[in-house]
Amino acid sequence: MENISAWSADELQRGLALTLENEQEAKERDKLVMALLNRWCKIDGQAAIEYSLTLPEASRKMLPLDALFKTWAEADPYALSAWYEENKDLHDLAHLDDKFIELMLFKQLAKRDLAGTFKSIDWDDLQQSNAAQSLCYEMSLMSEKRSELLSLVQGLEDEDTKNELIGNLIASISSVSLAEAQLLLDKMNLSDTEHVAKYQYDMAKWASFWRAEEGMVVAMDIEGDEYRDKAVSFCFASMALYQPEAAQSWLEKHGDDFNRDDLLEQAVNRHYDDPELPLNWVMQMENDERRTKSTAKYYKRWADEHQLGASKWLEQQDEDTQAAILAAIEEGE
């Protein structure tokens, strides 16, 4: 068939009838039926959904009805909301997840009227609260919505809810841009140093998943040992995993300002795939007993999976180190 993006509702309905009448491979037929219905939902969601519910049971079962509802919600959430409220108890819709539909509508309505949707939230209702959390995350990634969203969050009366949402906003924006997250934090002009430290920790942590070195810069500027140390530990572990050379350089410059052995232990806990990398880190521990135990632990794990590679690594160590590792393994068994 030709491109259906310009078809009218009548043309789509005729195309559906012809497609369902023609004998063709079921997979191809169902794919085309879905494409036609999806296009129809953009024009007239109610007509498209009601038509789909008249299809033979075998065809109807193959339709991802929730995807059609999503298309309709994007086109006209108000119409879908009214229709669904009247029809959700019909047998044909019994298999749909009410929570999915409600969350989908909630988000689409919020895109059109964020303030109105936000004010309608019952924060004591777990389902609505979870939906609002999800909404805030999605809206925070839309630069044109951030200022309005921040203003609405800051206007909440419940301090715990407000602080949690602000933290989530800053965290999600940090995953995209630390500079924008910092601007958001500055805009709030907070005087509570503990909350500022907590938000900076969120910034550093979320940035470290993609830009660990940038996250580390934020982490080291946090005032107060608790959040600074936690952020530094998290960022170092990310650097050790994704940017080992940068992590090594940072450790040589700043490791003495923190608990070096704790940092190294956190770093190796993030290594899942490469069995040799953890050993490179734990071998740098300063505490002899801790270094030996950690090295023995990760060496044994490697040897259990790849004896030859582990043995070659061990042979490269001096005799005292080899003996200490093997003794620690034997002691632990």
mmCIF file of C-alpha atoms in Angstrom:
data_model
loop_
_atom_site.group_PDB
_atom_site.id
_atom_site.type_symbol
_atom_site.label_atom_id
_atom_site.label_comp_id
_atom_site.label_asym_id
_atom_site.label_seq_id
_atom_site.Cartn_x
_atom_site.Cartn_y
_atom_site.Cartn_z
ATOM 1 C CA MET A 1 0.000 0.000 0.000
ATOM 2 C CA GLU A 2 1.039 3.600 -0.540
ATOM 3 C CA ASN A 3 1.998 5.886 2.314
ATOM 4 C CA ILE A 4 -1.021 6.057 4.631
ATOM 5 C CA SER A 5 0.003 9.187 6.552
ATOM 6 C CA ALA A 6 -2.313 11.359 4.434
ATOM 7 C CA TRP A 7 -5.298 9.002 4.368
ATOM 8 C CA SER A 8 -8.651 10.178 5.657
ATOM 9 C CA ALA A 9 -10.672 8.242 8.217
ATOM 10 C CA ASP A 10 -12.918 6.840 5.474
ATOM 11 C CA GLU A 11 -9.907 5.690 3.444
ATOM 12 C CA LEU A 12 -8.405 4.036 6.476
ATOM 13 C CA GLN A 13 -11.623 2.175 7.252
ATOM 14 C CA ARG A 14 -11.866 0.925 3.657
ATOM 15 C CA GLY A 15 -8.205 -0.088 3.784
ATOM 16 C CA LEU A 16 -8.834 -2.060 6.958
ATOM 17 C CA ALA A 17 -11.799 -3.858 5.433
ATOM 18 C CA LEU A 18 -9.778 -4.835 2.355
ATOM 19 C CA THR A 19 -6.810 -5.938 4.453
ATOM 20 C CA LEU A 20 -8.971 -8.171 6.646
ATOM 21 C CA GLU A 21 -10.682 -9.717 3.606
ATOM 22 C CA ASN A 22 -7.492 -10.496 1.717
ATOM 23 C CA GLU A 23 -5.740 -13.778 2.245
ATOM 24 C CA GLN A 24 -2.154 -13.095 3.255
ATOM 25 C CA GLU A 25 0.352 -14.110 5.863
ATOM 26 C CA ALA A 26 -1.122 -13.412 9.299
ATOM 27 C CA LYS A 27 1.964 -11.598 10.542
ATOM 28 C CA GLU A 28 1.970 -9.161 7.622
ATOM 29 C CA ARG A 29 -1.786 -8.669 7.834
ATOM 30 C CA ASP A 30 -1.709 -7.884 11.558
ATOM 31 C CA LYS A 31 1.171 -5.462 11.040
ATOM 32 C CA LEU A 32 -0.787 -3.564 8.375
ATOM 33 C CA VAL A 33 -3.998 -3.573 10.426
ATOM 34 C CA MET A 34 -2.092 -2.044 13.336
ATOM 35 C CA ALA A 35 -0.533 0.626 11.123
ATOM 36 C CA LEU A 36 -3.943 1.600 9.715
ATOM 37 C CA LEU A 37 -5.585 1.702 13.142
ATOM 38 C CA ASN A 38 -2.702 3.685 14.591
ATOM 39 C CA ARG A 39 -3.067 6.300 11.862
ATOM 40 C CA TRP A 40 -6.841 6.367 12.400
ATOM 41 C CA CYS A 41 -6.334 6.978 16.140
ATOM 42 C CA LYS A 42 -4.488 10.186 15.300
ATOM 43 C CA ILE A 43 -7.513 11.419 13.348
ATOM 44 C CA ASP A 44 -10.432 9.993 15.329
ATOM 45 C CA GLY A 45 -9.371 7.879 18.286
ATOM 46 C CA GLN A 46 -12.859 6.939 19.394
ATOM 47 C CA ALA A 47 -13.889 5.663 15.964
ATOM 48 C CA ALA A 48 -10.647 3.710 15.583
ATOM 49 C CA ILE A 49 -10.878 2.067 19.012
ATOM 50 C CA GLU A 50 -14.569 1.225 18.626
ATOM 51 C CA TYR A 51 -13.878 -0.246 15.174
ATOM 52 C CA SER A 52 -11.055 -2.385 16.598
ATOM 53 C CA LEU A 53 -13.452 -3.771 19.207
ATOM 54 C CA THR A 54 -15.749 -5.054 16.425
ATOM 55 C CA LEU A 55 -13.021 -7.133 14.815
ATOM 56 C CA PRO A 56 -13.167 -10.935 14.992
ATOM 57 C CA GLU A 57 -11.791 -12.256 18.255
ATOM 58 C CA ALA A 58 -8.708 -13.777 16.609
ATOM 59 C CA SER A 59 -7.735 -10.441 15.042
ATOM 60 C CA ARG A 60 -8.600 -8.458 18.179
ATOM 61 C CA LYS A 61 -6.346 -10.637 20.327
ATOM 62 C CA MET A 62 -3.393 -9.819 18.089
ATOM 63 C CA LEU A 63 -3.850 -6.060 18.513
ATOM 64 C CA PRO A 64 -1.731 -4.219 21.095
ATOM 65 C CA LEU A 65 -4.722 -2.165 22.203
ATOM 66 C CA ASP A 66 -2.657 -0.265 24.762
ATOM 67 C CA ALA A 67 -0.496 1.107 21.928
ATOM 68 C CA LEU A 68 -3.611 2.403 20.163
ATOM 69 C CA PHE A 69 -4.742 4.082 23.362
ATOM 70 C CA LYS A 70 -1.325 5.703 23.653
ATOM 71 C CA THR A 71 -1.660 7.157 20.158
ATOM 72 C CA TRP A 72 -5.123 8.472 20.969
ATOM 73 C CA ALA A 73 -3.904 9.922 24.267
ATOM 74 C CA GLU A 74 -1.155 11.817 22.476
ATOM 75 C CA ALA A 75 -3.683 13.209 19.990
ATOM 76 C CA ASP A 76 -6.560 14.033 22.360
ATOM 77 C CA PRO A 77 -6.256 12.969 26.009
ATOM 78 C CA TYR A 78 -9.455 14.776 26.992
ATOM 79 C CA ALA A 79 -11.565 12.746 24.570
ATOM 80 C CA LEU A 80 -9.900 9.504 25.618
ATOM 81 C CA SER A 81 -10.357 10.294 29.308
ATOM 82 C CA ALA A 82 -14.086 10.863 28.881
ATOM 83 C CA TRP A 83 -14.552 7.807 26.666
ATOM 84 C CA TYR A 84 -12.522 5.500 28.887
ATOM 85 C CA GLU A 85 -14.414 6.539 32.013
ATOM 86 C CA GLU A 86 -17.666 5.487 30.343
ATOM 87 C CA ASN A 87 -16.365 2.296 28.712
ATOM 88 C CA LYS A 88 -13.617 0.892 30.947
ATOM 89 C CA ASP A 89 -15.929 -1.689 32.510
ATOM 90 C CA LEU A 90 -16.859 -3.242 29.182
ATOM 91 C CA HIS A 91 -15.818 -6.857 28.802
ATOM 92 C CA ASP A 92 -13.714 -6.017 25.740
ATOM 93 C CA LEU A 93 -11.521 -3.703 27.838
ATOM 94 C CA ALA A 94 -11.232 -5.961 30.873
ATOM 95 C CA HIS A 95 -7.696 -7.033 30.004
ATOM 96 C CA LEU A 96 -6.373 -3.463 29.949
ATOM 97 C CA ASP A 97 -4.397 -2.214 32.930
ATOM 98 C CA ASP A 98 -6.243 0.708 34.527
ATOM 99 C CA LYS A 99 -3.017 1.990 36.061
ATOM 100 C CA PHE A 100 -1.315 2.085 32.679
ATOM 101 C CA ILE A 101 -4.197 4.003 31.093
ATOM 102 C CA GLU A 102 -4.486 6.436 33.998
ATOM 103 C CA LEU A 103 -0.753 7.140 34.056
ATOM 104 C CA MET A 104 -0.712 7.632 30.299
ATOM 105 C CA LEU A 105 -3.612 10.083 30.479
ATOM 106 C CA PHE A 106 -2.110 11.829 33.495
ATOM 107 C CA LYS A 107 1.119 12.529 31.614
ATOM 108 C CA GLN A 108 -0.569 13.642 28.414
ATOM 109 C CA LEU A 109 -2.907 15.992 30.279
ATOM 110 C CA ALA A 110 0.060 17.399 32.179
ATOM 111 C CA LYS A 111 1.813 18.296 28.932
ATOM 112 C CA ARG A 112 -1.165 20.502 28.102
ATOM 113 C CA ASP A 113 -1.903 21.855 31.571
ATOM 114 C CA LEU A 114 0.949 21.134 33.959
ATOM 115 C CA ALA A 115 -0.262 23.439 36.716
ATOM 116 C CA GLY A 116 -3.814 22.094 36.655
ATOM 117 C CA THR A 117 -2.676 18.490 36.616
ATOM 118 C CA PHE A 118 -0.158 19.111 39.391
ATOM 119 C CA LYS A 119 -2.748 20.721 41.628
ATOM 120 C CA SER A 120 -5.087 17.746 41.181
ATOM 121 C CA ILE A 121 -2.589 15.276 42.695
ATOM 122 C CA ASP A 122 -3.459 13.624 45.992
ATOM 123 C CA TRP A 123 0.020 13.112 47.443
ATOM 124 C CA ASP A 124 -1.332 10.747 50.097
ATOM 125 C CA ASP A 125 -2.540 8.394 47.363
ATOM 126 C CA LEU A 126 0.379 6.077 46.551
ATOM 127 C CA GLN A 127 -0.693 5.513 42.953
ATOM 128 C CA GLN A 128 -1.078 9.216 42.255
ATOM 129 C CA SER A 129 2.141 10.015 44.091
ATOM 130 C CA ASN A 130 4.068 7.457 42.014
ATOM 131 C CA ALA A 131 2.501 8.827 38.844
ATOM 132 C CA ALA A 132 3.552 12.331 39.849
ATOM 133 C CA GLN A 133 7.113 11.160 40.477
ATOM 134 C CA SER A 134 7.219 9.661 37.008
ATOM 135 C CA LEU A 135 5.701 12.822 35.566
ATOM 136 C CA CYS A 136 8.318 15.021 37.238
ATOM 137 C CA TYR A 137 11.097 12.907 35.815
ATOM 138 C CA GLU A 138 9.752 13.119 32.273
ATOM 139 C CA MET A 139 8.972 16.826 32.508
ATOM 140 C CA SER A 140 12.395 17.629 33.946
ATOM 141 C CA LEU A 141 13.943 16.355 30.714
ATOM 142 C CA MET A 142 11.878 18.901 28.744
ATOM 143 C CA SER A 143 13.788 22.169 29.035
ATOM 144 C CA GLU A 144 10.710 24.271 28.268
ATOM 145 C CA LYS A 145 8.867 22.781 31.274
ATOM 146 C CA ARG A 146 11.582 22.970 33.936
ATOM 147 C CA SER A 147 10.953 26.463 35.301
ATOM 148 C CA GLU A 148 7.207 25.887 35.647
ATOM 149 C CA LEU A 149 7.760 22.473 37.184
ATOM 150 C CA LEU A 150 10.272 23.808 39.716
ATOM 151 C CA SER A 151 7.875 26.576 40.703
ATOM 152 C CA LEU A 152 5.058 24.067 41.248
ATOM 153 C CA VAL A 153 7.280 21.760 43.307
ATOM 154 C CA GLN A 154 8.548 24.616 45.472
ATOM 155 C CA GLY A 155 4.954 25.576 46.141
ATOM 156 C CA LEU A 156 4.130 22.258 47.813
ATOM 157 C CA GLU A 157 3.306 22.506 51.501
ATOM 158 C CA ASP A 158 4.628 19.105 52.581
ATOM 159 C CA GLU A 159 8.363 19.598 53.123
ATOM 160 C CA ASP A 160 9.297 15.923 52.757
ATOM 161 C CA THR A 161 7.481 15.583 49.447
ATOM 162 C CA LYS A 162 8.893 18.862 48.197
ATOM 163 C CA ASN A 163 12.486 17.979 49.111
ATOM 164 C CA GLU A 164 12.200 14.526 47.569
ATOM 165 C CA LEU A 165 10.835 15.904 44.296
ATOM 166 C CA ILE A 166 13.482 18.624 44.102
ATOM 167 C CA GLY A 167 16.147 15.976 44.622
ATOM 168 C CA ASN A 168 14.649 13.888 41.830
ATOM 169 C CA LEU A 169 14.478 16.907 39.528
ATOM 170 C CA ILE A 170 18.100 17.784 40.090
ATOM 171 C CA ALA A 171 19.177 14.160 39.687
ATOM 172 C CA SER A 172 17.358 13.671 36.381
ATOM 173 C CA ILE A 173 18.624 16.957 34.933
ATOM 174 C CA SER A 174 22.169 16.101 36.049
ATOM 175 C CA SER A 175 22.031 12.998 33.898
ATOM 176 C CA VAL A 176 21.687 15.357 30.920
ATOM 177 C CA SER A 177 23.539 18.516 31.947
ATOM 178 C CA LEU A 178 25.348 19.333 35.175
ATOM 179 C CA ALA A 179 25.461 22.985 34.221
ATOM 180 C CA GLU A 180 21.659 23.161 33.952
ATOM 181 C CA ALA A 181 21.263 21.271 37.229
ATOM 182 C CA GLN A 182 23.576 23.763 38.921
ATOM 183 C CA LEU A 183 21.565 26.665 37.499
ATOM 184 C CA LEU A 184 18.428 25.075 38.911
ATOM 185 C CA LEU A 185 20.055 24.705 42.313
ATOM 186 C CA ASP A 186 21.300 28.299 42.256
ATOM 187 C CA LYS A 187 17.854 29.539 41.284
ATOM 188 C CA MET A 188 16.357 28.008 44.427
ATOM 189 C CA ASN A 189 18.692 30.144 46.564
ATOM 190 C CA LEU A 190 18.633 27.614 49.407
ATOM 191 C CA SER A 191 20.044 28.516 52.805
ATOM 192 C CA ASP A 192 19.852 25.000 54.271
ATOM 193 C CA THR A 193 23.394 23.674 53.727
ATOM 194 C CA GLU A 194 22.358 20.075 54.422
ATOM 195 C CA HIS A 195 19.791 20.110 51.633
ATOM 196 C CA VAL A 196 22.264 21.782 49.283
ATOM 197 C CA ALA A 197 24.812 19.054 50.078
ATOM 198 C CA LYS A 198 22.192 16.347 49.479
ATOM 199 C CA TYR A 199 21.226 17.859 46.123
ATOM 200 C CA GLN A 200 24.891 18.172 45.102
ATOM 201 C CA TYR A 201 25.340 14.523 46.013
ATOM 202 C CA ASP A 202 22.426 13.666 43.708
ATOM 203 C CA MET A 203 24.001 15.756 40.952
ATOM 204 C CA ALA A 204 27.388 14.074 41.252
ATOM 205 C CA LYS A 205 25.937 10.583 41.508
ATOM 206 C CA TRP A 206 23.686 10.817 38.460
ATOM 207 C CA ALA A 207 26.257 12.608 36.350
ATOM 208 C CA SER A 208 28.817 9.925 37.158
ATOM 209 C CA PHE A 209 26.899 7.296 35.199
ATOM 210 C CA TRP A 210 27.821 9.095 31.970
ATOM 211 C CA ARG A 211 30.403 11.749 32.882
ATOM 212 C CA ALA A 212 32.200 10.534 35.968
ATOM 213 C CA GLU A 213 34.983 13.124 35.868
ATOM 214 C CA GLU A 214 32.457 15.975 35.792
ATOM 215 C CA GLY A 215 30.551 14.368 38.633
ATOM 216 C CA MET A 216 33.745 14.135 40.662
ATOM 217 C CA VAL A 217 34.306 17.899 40.334
ATOM 218 C CA VAL A 218 30.879 18.495 41.891
ATOM 219 C CA ALA A 219 31.466 15.821 44.545
ATOM 220 C CA MET A 220 34.678 17.374 45.787
ATOM 221 C CA ASP A 221 33.035 20.787 46.156
ATOM 222 C CA ILE A 222 30.324 19.517 48.512
ATOM 223 C CA GLU A 223 30.491 21.082 51.957
ATOM 224 C CA GLY A 224 30.255 18.553 54.783
ATOM 225 C CA ASP A 225 32.056 15.246 55.021
ATOM 226 C CA GLU A 226 29.043 12.897 54.905
ATOM 227 C CA TYR A 227 27.663 13.740 51.470
ATOM 228 C CA ARG A 228 31.052 14.683 50.021
ATOM 229 C CA ASP A 229 32.608 11.344 50.955
ATOM 230 C CA LYS A 230 29.623 9.388 49.645
ATOM 231 C CA ALA A 231 29.653 11.303 46.369
ATOM 232 C CA VAL A 232 33.413 10.974 45.922
ATOM 233 C CA SER A 233 33.211 7.232 46.565
ATOM 234 C CA PHE A 234 30.433 6.781 44.018
ATOM 235 C CA CYS A 235 32.144 8.915 41.385
ATOM 236 C CA PHE A 236 35.488 7.208 41.876
ATOM 237 C CA ALA A 237 33.850 3.799 41.403
ATOM 238 C CA SER A 238 32.305 5.032 38.146
ATOM 239 C CA MET A 239 35.607 6.446 36.971
ATOM 240 C CA ALA A 240 37.380 3.181 37.833
ATOM 241 C CA LEU A 241 34.821 1.295 35.768
ATOM 242 C CA TYR A 242 34.511 3.554 32.737
ATOM 243 C CA GLN A 243 37.664 5.702 32.808
ATOM 244 C CA PRO A 244 40.334 3.712 34.667
ATOM 245 C CA GLU A 245 43.221 5.943 33.577
ATOM 246 C CA ALA A 246 41.419 9.060 34.820
ATOM 247 C CA ALA A 247 40.573 7.247 38.057
ATOM 248 C CA GLN A 248 44.208 6.276 38.593
ATOM 249 C CA SER A 249 45.336 9.833 37.989
ATOM 250 C CA TRP A 250 42.732 11.177 40.412
ATOM 251 C CA LEU A 251 43.724 8.612 43.065
ATOM 252 C CA GLU A 252 47.362 9.642 42.881
ATOM 253 C CA LYS A 253 46.443 13.310 43.323
ATOM 254 C CA HIS A 254 43.610 13.117 45.846
ATOM 255 C CA GLY A 255 43.548 9.635 47.372
ATOM 256 C CA ASP A 256 45.286 10.756 50.580
ATOM 257 C CA ASP A 257 42.484 13.256 51.247
ATOM 258 C CA PHE A 258 39.989 10.395 51.613
ATOM 259 C CA ASN A 259 39.944 6.806 52.842
ATOM 260 C CA ARG A 260 41.913 5.322 49.966
ATOM 261 C CA ASP A 261 41.174 1.702 50.835
ATOM 262 C CA ASP A 262 37.438 2.323 51.091
ATOM 263 C CA LEU A 263 37.496 4.019 47.687
ATOM 264 C CA LEU A 264 39.322 1.071 46.153
ATOM 265 C CA GLU A 265 36.917 -1.417 47.711
ATOM 266 C CA GLN A 266 33.948 0.481 46.287
ATOM 267 C CA ALA A 267 35.640 0.573 42.895
ATOM 268 C CA VAL A 268 36.080 -3.185 42.661
ATOM 269 C CA ASN A 269 32.481 -3.789 43.716
ATOM 270 C CA ARG A 270 31.377 -2.184 40.421
ATOM 271 C CA HIS A 271 33.465 -4.483 38.209
ATOM 272 C CA TYR A 272 31.398 -7.392 36.930
ATOM 273 C CA ASP A 273 32.844 -8.386 33.579
ATOM 274 C CA ASP A 274 36.620 -8.070 33.690
ATOM 275 C CA PRO A 275 38.060 -10.287 36.465
ATOM 276 C CA GLU A 276 41.541 -8.750 36.270
ATOM 277 C CA LEU A 277 40.606 -5.087 36.806
ATOM 278 C CA PRO A 278 39.501 -5.517 40.458
ATOM 279 C CA LEU A 279 42.921 -6.980 41.277
ATOM 280 C CA ASN A 280 44.655 -3.941 39.817
ATOM 281 C CA TRP A 281 42.733 -1.761 42.251
ATOM 282 C CA VAL A 282 42.841 -3.821 45.453
ATOM 283 C CA MET A 283 46.588 -4.348 45.065
ATOM 284 C CA GLN A 284 46.937 -0.617 45.736
ATOM 285 C CA MET A 285 45.364 -0.831 49.197
ATOM 286 C CA GLU A 286 47.576 0.482 51.997
ATOM 287 C CA ASN A 287 46.379 -1.785 54.800
ATOM 288 C CA ASP A 288 48.345 -5.024 54.430
ATOM 289 C CA GLU A 289 45.688 -7.333 55.892
ATOM 290 C CA ARG A 290 42.838 -5.769 53.946
ATOM 291 C CA ARG A 291 44.873 -5.772 50.728
ATOM 292 C CA THR A 292 45.736 -9.468 51.113
ATOM 293 C CA LYS A 293 42.162 -10.539 51.919
ATOM 294 C CA SER A 294 40.642 -8.509 49.089
ATOM 295 C CA THR A 295 43.245 -9.678 46.585
ATOM 296 C CA ALA A 296 42.694 -13.313 47.600
ATOM 297 C CA LYS A 297 38.930 -12.876 47.268
ATOM 298 C CA TYR A 298 39.033 -11.500 43.736
ATOM 299 C CA TYR A 299 41.859 -13.781 42.623
ATOM 300 C CA LYS A 300 39.865 -16.839 43.739
ATOM 301 C CA ARG A 301 36.784 -15.602 41.886
ATOM 302 C CA TRP A 302 38.876 -15.202 38.738
ATOM 303 C CA ALA A 303 40.582 -18.573 39.163
ATOM 304 C CA ASP A 304 37.229 -20.334 39.603
ATOM 305 C CA GLU A 305 36.118 -18.943 36.229
ATOM 306 C CA HIS A 306 39.372 -18.816 34.252
ATOM 307 C CA GLN A 307 42.166 -20.750 35.926
ATOM 308 C CA LEU A 308 44.759 -20.162 33.196
ATOM 309 C CA GLY A 309 44.421 -16.373 33.102
ATOM 310 C CA ALA A 310 44.406 -16.105 36.897
ATOM 311 C CA SER A 311 47.480 -18.338 37.208
ATOM 312 C CA LYS A 312 49.407 -16.250 34.692
ATOM 313 C CA TRP A 313 48.578 -13.118 36.664
ATOM 314 C CA LEU A 314 49.674 -14.704 39.931
ATOM 315 C CA GLU A 315 52.989 -15.821 38.416
ATOM 316 C CA GLN A 316 53.765 -12.185 37.630
ATOM 317 C CA GLN A 317 53.618 -11.239 41.329
ATOM 318 C CA ASP A 318 56.595 -11.509 43.667
ATOM 319 C CA GLU A 319 56.985 -14.645 45.795
ATOM 320 C CA ASP A 320 55.817 -13.016 49.033
ATOM 321 C CA THR A 321 52.627 -11.733 47.381
ATOM 322 C CA GLN A 322 51.923 -15.124 45.822
ATOM 323 C CA ALA A 323 52.395 -16.880 49.160
ATOM 324 C CA ALA A 324 50.184 -14.376 51.015
ATOM 325 C CA ILE A 325 47.355 -14.718 48.481
ATOM 326 C CA LEU A 326 47.413 -18.497 48.477
ATOM 327 C CA ALA A 327 47.594 -18.597 52.277
ATOM 328 C CA ALA A 328 44.609 -16.264 52.577
ATOM 329 C CA ILE A 329 42.618 -18.429 50.186
ATOM 330 C CA GLU A 330 43.471 -21.568 52.133
ATOM 331 C CA GLU A 331 42.592 -19.876 55.407
ATOM 332 C CA GLY A 332 39.223 -18.808 54.082
ATOM 333 C CA GLU A 333 38.238 -22.280 52.872
#
